[in-house]
Structure formats: C-alpha cells, structure tokens
PDB file of C-alpha atoms in Angstrom:
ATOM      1  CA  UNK A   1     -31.158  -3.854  27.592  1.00 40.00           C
ATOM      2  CA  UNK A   2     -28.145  -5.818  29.114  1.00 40.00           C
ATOM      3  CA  UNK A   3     -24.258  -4.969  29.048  1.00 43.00           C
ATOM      4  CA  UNK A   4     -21.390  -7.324  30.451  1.00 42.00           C
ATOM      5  CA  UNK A   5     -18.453  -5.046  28.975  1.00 47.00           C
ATOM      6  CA  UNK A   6     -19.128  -7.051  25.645  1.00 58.00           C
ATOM      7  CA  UNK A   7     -21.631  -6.464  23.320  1.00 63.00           C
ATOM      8  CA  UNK A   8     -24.985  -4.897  23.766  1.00 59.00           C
ATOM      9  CA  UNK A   9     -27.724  -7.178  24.370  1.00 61.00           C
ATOM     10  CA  UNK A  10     -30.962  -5.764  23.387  1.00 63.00           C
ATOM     11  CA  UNK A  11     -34.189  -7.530  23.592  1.00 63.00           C
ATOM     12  CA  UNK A  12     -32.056 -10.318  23.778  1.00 66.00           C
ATOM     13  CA  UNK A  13     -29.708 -10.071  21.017  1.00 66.00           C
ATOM     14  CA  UNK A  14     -26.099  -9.484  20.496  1.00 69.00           C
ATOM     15  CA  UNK A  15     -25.113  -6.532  19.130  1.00 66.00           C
ATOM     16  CA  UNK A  16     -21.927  -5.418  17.745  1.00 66.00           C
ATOM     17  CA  UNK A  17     -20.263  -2.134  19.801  1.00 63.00           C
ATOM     18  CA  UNK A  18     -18.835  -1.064  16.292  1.00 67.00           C
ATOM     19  CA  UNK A  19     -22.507  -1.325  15.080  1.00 67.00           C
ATOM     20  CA  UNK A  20     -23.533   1.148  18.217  1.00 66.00           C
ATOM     21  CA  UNK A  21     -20.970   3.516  17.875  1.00 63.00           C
ATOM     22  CA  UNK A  22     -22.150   3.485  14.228  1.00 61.00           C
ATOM     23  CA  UNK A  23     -26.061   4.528  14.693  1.00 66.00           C
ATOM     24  CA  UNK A  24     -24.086   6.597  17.538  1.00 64.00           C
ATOM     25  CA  UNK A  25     -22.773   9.003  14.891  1.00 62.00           C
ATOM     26  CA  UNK A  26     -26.138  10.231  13.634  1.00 60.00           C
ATOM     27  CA  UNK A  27     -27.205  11.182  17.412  1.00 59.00           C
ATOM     28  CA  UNK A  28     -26.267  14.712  18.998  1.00 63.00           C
ATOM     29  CA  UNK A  29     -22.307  14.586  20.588  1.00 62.00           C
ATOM     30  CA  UNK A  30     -23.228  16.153  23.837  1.00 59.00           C
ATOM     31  CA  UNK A  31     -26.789  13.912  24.506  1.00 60.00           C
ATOM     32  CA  UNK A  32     -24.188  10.931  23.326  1.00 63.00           C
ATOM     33  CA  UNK A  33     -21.497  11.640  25.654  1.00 61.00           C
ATOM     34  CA  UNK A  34     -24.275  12.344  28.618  1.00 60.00           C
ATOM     35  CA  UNK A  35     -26.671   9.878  28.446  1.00 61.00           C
ATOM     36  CA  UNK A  36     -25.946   6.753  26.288  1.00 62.00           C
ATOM     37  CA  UNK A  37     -21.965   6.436  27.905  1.00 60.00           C
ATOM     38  CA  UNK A  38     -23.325   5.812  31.445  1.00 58.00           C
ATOM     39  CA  UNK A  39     -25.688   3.025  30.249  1.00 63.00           C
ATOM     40  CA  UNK A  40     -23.195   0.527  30.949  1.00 63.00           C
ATOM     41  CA  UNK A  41     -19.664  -0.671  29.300  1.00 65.00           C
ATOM     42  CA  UNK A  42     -20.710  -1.039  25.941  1.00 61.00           C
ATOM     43  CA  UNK A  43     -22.362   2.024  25.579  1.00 63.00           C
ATOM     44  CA  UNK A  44     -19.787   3.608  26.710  1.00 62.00           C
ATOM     45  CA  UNK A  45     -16.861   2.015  24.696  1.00 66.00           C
ATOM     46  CA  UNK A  46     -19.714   2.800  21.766  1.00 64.00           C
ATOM     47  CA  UNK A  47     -19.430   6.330  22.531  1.00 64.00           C
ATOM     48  CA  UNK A  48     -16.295   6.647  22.695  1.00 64.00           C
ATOM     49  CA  UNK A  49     -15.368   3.987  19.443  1.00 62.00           C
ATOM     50  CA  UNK A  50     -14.133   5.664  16.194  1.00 58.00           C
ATOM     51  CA  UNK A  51     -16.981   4.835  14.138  1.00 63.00           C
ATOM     52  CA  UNK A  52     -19.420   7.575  16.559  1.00 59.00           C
ATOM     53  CA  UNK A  53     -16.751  10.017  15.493  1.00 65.00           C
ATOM     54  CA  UNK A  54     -16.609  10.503  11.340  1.00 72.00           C
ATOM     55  CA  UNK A  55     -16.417  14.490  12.149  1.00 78.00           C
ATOM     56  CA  UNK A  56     -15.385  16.832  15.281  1.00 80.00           C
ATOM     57  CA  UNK A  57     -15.818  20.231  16.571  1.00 83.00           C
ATOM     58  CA  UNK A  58     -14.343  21.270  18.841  1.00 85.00           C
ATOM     59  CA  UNK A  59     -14.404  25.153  20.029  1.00 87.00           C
ATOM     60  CA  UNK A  60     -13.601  27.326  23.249  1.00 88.00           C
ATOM     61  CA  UNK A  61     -12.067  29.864  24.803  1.00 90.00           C
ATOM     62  CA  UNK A  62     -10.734  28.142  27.948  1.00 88.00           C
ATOM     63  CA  UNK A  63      -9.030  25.203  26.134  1.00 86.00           C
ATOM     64  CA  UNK A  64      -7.030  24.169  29.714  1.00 86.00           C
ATOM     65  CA  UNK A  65     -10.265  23.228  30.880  1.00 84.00           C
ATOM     66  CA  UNK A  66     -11.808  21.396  27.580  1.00 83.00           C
ATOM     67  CA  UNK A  67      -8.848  19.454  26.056  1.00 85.00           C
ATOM     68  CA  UNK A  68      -8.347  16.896  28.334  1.00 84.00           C
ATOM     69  CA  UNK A  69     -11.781  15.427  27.966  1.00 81.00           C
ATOM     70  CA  UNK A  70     -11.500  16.427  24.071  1.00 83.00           C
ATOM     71  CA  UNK A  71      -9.031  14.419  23.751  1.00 86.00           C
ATOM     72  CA  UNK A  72     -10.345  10.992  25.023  1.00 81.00           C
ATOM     73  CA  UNK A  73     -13.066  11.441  22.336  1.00 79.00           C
ATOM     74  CA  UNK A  74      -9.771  12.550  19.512  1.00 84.00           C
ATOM     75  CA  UNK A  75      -7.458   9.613  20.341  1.00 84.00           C
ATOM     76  CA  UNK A  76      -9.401   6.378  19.424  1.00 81.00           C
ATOM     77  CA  UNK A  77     -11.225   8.393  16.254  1.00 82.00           C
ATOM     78  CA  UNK A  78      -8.688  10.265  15.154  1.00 84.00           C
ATOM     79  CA  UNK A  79      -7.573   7.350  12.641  1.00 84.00           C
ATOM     80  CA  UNK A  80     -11.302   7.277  10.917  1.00 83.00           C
ATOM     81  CA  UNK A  81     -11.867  11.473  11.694  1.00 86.00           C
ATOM     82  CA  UNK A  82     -12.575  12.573   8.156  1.00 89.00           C
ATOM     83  CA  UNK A  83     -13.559  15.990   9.234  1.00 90.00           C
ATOM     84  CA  UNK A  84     -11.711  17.945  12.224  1.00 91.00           C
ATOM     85  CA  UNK A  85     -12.660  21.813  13.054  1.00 92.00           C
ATOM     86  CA  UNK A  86     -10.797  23.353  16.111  1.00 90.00           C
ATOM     87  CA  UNK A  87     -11.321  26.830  17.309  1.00 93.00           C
ATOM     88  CA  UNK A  88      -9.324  27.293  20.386  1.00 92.00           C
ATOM     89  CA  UNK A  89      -7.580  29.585  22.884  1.00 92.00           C
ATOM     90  CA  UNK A  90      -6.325  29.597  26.371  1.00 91.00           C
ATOM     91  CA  UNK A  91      -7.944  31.410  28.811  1.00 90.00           C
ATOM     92  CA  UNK A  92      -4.644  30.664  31.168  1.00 85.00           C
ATOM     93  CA  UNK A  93      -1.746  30.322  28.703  1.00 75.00           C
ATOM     94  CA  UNK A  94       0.732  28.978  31.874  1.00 77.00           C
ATOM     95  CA  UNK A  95      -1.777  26.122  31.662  1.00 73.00           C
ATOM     96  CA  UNK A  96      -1.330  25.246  27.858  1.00 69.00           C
ATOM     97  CA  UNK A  97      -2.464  21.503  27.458  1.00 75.00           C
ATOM     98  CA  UNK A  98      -0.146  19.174  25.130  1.00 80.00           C
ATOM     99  CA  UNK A  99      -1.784  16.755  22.583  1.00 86.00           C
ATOM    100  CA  UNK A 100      -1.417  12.663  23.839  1.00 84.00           C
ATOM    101  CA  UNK A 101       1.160  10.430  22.087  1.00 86.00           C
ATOM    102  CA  UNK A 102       0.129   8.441  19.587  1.00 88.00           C
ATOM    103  CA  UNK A 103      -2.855  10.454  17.501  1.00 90.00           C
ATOM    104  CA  UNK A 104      -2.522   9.870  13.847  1.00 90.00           C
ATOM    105  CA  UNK A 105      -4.603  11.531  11.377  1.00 90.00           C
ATOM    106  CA  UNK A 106      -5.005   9.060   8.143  1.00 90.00           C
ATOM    107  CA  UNK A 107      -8.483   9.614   6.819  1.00 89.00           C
ATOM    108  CA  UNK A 108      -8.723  13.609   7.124  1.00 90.00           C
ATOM    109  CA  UNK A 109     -10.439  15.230   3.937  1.00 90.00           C
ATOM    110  CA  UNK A 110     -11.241  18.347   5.999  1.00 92.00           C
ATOM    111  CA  UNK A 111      -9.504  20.327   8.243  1.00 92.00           C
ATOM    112  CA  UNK A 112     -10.667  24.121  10.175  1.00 94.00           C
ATOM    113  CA  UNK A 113      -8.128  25.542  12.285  1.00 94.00           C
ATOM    114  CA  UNK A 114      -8.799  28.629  14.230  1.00 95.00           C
ATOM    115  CA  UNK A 115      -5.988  29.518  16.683  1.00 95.00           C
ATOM    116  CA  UNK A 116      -6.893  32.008  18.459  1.00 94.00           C
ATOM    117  CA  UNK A 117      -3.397  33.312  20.632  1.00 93.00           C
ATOM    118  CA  UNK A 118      -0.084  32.022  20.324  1.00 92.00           C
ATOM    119  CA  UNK A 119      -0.624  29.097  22.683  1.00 92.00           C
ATOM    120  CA  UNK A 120      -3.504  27.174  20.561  1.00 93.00           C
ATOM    121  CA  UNK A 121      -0.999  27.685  17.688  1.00 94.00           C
ATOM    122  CA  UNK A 122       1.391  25.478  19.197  1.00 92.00           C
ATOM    123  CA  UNK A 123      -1.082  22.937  20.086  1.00 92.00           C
ATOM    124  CA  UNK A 124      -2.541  23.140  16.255  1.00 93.00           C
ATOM    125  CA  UNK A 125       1.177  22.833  14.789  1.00 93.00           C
ATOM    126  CA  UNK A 126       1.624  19.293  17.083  1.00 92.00           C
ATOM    127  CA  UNK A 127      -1.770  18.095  15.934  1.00 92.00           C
ATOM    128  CA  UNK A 128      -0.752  18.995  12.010  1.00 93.00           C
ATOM    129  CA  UNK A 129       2.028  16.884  12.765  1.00 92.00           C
ATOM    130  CA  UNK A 130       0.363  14.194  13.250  1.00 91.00           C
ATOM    131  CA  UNK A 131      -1.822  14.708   9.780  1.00 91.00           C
ATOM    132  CA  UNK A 132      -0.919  11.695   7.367  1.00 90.00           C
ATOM    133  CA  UNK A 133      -4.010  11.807   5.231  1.00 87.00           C
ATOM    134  CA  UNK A 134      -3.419  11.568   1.607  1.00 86.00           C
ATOM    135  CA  UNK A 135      -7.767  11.951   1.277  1.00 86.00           C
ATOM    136  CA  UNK A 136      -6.729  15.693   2.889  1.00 88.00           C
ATOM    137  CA  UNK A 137      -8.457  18.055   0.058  1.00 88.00           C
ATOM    138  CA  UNK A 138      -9.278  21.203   2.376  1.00 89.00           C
ATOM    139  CA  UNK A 139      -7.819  22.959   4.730  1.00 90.00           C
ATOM    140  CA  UNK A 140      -8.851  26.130   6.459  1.00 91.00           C
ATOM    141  CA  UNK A 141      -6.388  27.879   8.341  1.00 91.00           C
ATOM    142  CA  UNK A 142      -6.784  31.739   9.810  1.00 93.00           C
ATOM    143  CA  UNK A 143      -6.205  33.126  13.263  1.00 94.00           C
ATOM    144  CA  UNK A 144      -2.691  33.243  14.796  1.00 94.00           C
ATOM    145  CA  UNK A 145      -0.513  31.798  12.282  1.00 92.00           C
ATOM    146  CA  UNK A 146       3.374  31.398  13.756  1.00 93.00           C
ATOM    147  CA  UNK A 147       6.230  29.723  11.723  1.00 94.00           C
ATOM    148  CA  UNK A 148       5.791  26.353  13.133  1.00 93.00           C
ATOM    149  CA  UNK A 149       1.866  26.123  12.030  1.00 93.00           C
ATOM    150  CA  UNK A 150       2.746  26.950   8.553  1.00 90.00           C
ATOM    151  CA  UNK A 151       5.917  24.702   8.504  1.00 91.00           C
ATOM    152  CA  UNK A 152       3.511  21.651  10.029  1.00 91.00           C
ATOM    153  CA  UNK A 153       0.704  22.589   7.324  1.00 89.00           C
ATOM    154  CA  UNK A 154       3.252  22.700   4.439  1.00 86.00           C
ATOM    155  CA  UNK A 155       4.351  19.228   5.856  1.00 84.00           C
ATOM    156  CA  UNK A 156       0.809  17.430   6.265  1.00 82.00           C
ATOM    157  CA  UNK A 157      -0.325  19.091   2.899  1.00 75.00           C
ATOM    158  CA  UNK A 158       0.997  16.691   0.479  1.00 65.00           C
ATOM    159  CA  UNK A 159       0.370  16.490  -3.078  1.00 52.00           C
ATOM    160  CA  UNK A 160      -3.322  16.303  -3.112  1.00 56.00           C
ATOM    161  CA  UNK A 161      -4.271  19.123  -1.092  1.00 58.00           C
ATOM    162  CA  UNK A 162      -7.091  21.424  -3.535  1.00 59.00           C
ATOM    163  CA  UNK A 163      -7.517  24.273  -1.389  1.00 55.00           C
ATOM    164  CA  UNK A 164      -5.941  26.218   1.547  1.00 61.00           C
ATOM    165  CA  UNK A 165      -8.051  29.256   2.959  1.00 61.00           C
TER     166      UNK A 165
END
C-alpha cells in the first residue's frame, strides 16, 4: 500500500480516491474517520470525499464541542448528502457554533431535525437555508421549533416535498 497525495497504490495499482471514498461508504463512520484517514493522503482525502458520505448522523448534547469536526466531514459531502439527521443541543449556549460558508444542500431526499434548545434551532434554520434539493421528499422536524426554522423549512420545501412530520 503506497500514497503520494495522489491516488492509492495498492499492490501496485492506481486507484481512484473517488473509487475509495466509494467502498468507504459501506465501512463504519467512526472506524473510517480513525483508522483509514491516517493511512496517508489519499486515504484521508477518501475519507473525507463526498462519495464516503451518501448519509449523516449526527447527534449530541454538547454541540460546541462536536460541530467543528462535524463540519469538515458536512462541507465537501454536503452537495451528494442524500440523507442528513441532526439531533443537537448546546451544552454551553454562549459557545453556539455557526455553520461554514459555502454548504449547499442539492441532492437531499431526507432530512431529521431534532433541535433540542433554542440555540441548535438557529443553527438548523442556517443549515435549511442552505437546502436546494428539489429530490427533498421527507422531512422530519420536532423539538424546539422558533419562527425562523419554520420560515427556512417553508423556504427549502419546495413543490415536491411528500411529507413533513
């Protein structure tokens, strides 16, 4: 097994990182994220490519400490996410954690949200903002709804939205 910061080499042959991050997917997050990402470069831009990522979940109770490192797994998959579940609150709300710039939800069929206090409703509004997924046929929504979540889900629901729960 050889890495450069290109692609794998494995018993002496090229292999794609798209192709990693693909066989990736099927493999538990958290042995993923441990294990293959400090094999070398490729592993780890395989772990962290969007094709590892078709579906997230992501809950805690002490989001100020989890989000940051959530979200360098979110931002490159969140354009191929097809399923996102979040169930989140702040153990510290003076330590509320916004989402990056840039995250755009396009392939989203799916979507749990489970704010738990005011503070992880304000971080699920800005990530609803960012929902542009005309595939979105599901969302699940209960927990501490405020008037900007519902204003962001009426927004990223569209036309083709079957069920809200």
């Amino acid at each position: 097994l050889g890495c450069d910061g290109g692609p794998l080499i494995a018993r002496g042959a090229r292999v794609n990182v798209g192709v990693v991050a693909h066989v990736l997917a099927f493999l538990e997050p958290l042995w993923i994220l441990r294990r293959c990402s400090l094999v070398c470069r490729a592993m780890h831009a395989a772990s962290r490519n969007a094709r590892c990522w078709p579906s997230l979940r992501f809950a805690t109770t002490r989001a100020e400490r989890w989000l940051e490192p959530f979200f360098t797994i979110l931002a490159p998959a969140c354009l191929q996410l097809q399923q996102l579940t979040l169930d989140v609150a702040f153990e510290n709300p003076s330590l509320a954690v916004a989402p990056p710039g840039g995250l755009l939800f396009r392939n989203l069929n799916r979507l749990v949200l489970r704010p738990r206090d005011v503070e992880a409703a304000a971080l699920v509004a800005e990530l609803l903002e960012a929902v542009e997924a005309p595939g979105l046929r599901e969302v699940s929504l209960e927990g501490v709804l405020t008037d900007a979540v519902l204003l962001a889900l009426a927004n990223a629901a569209g036309d083709g939205l079957e069920a809200v729960r």
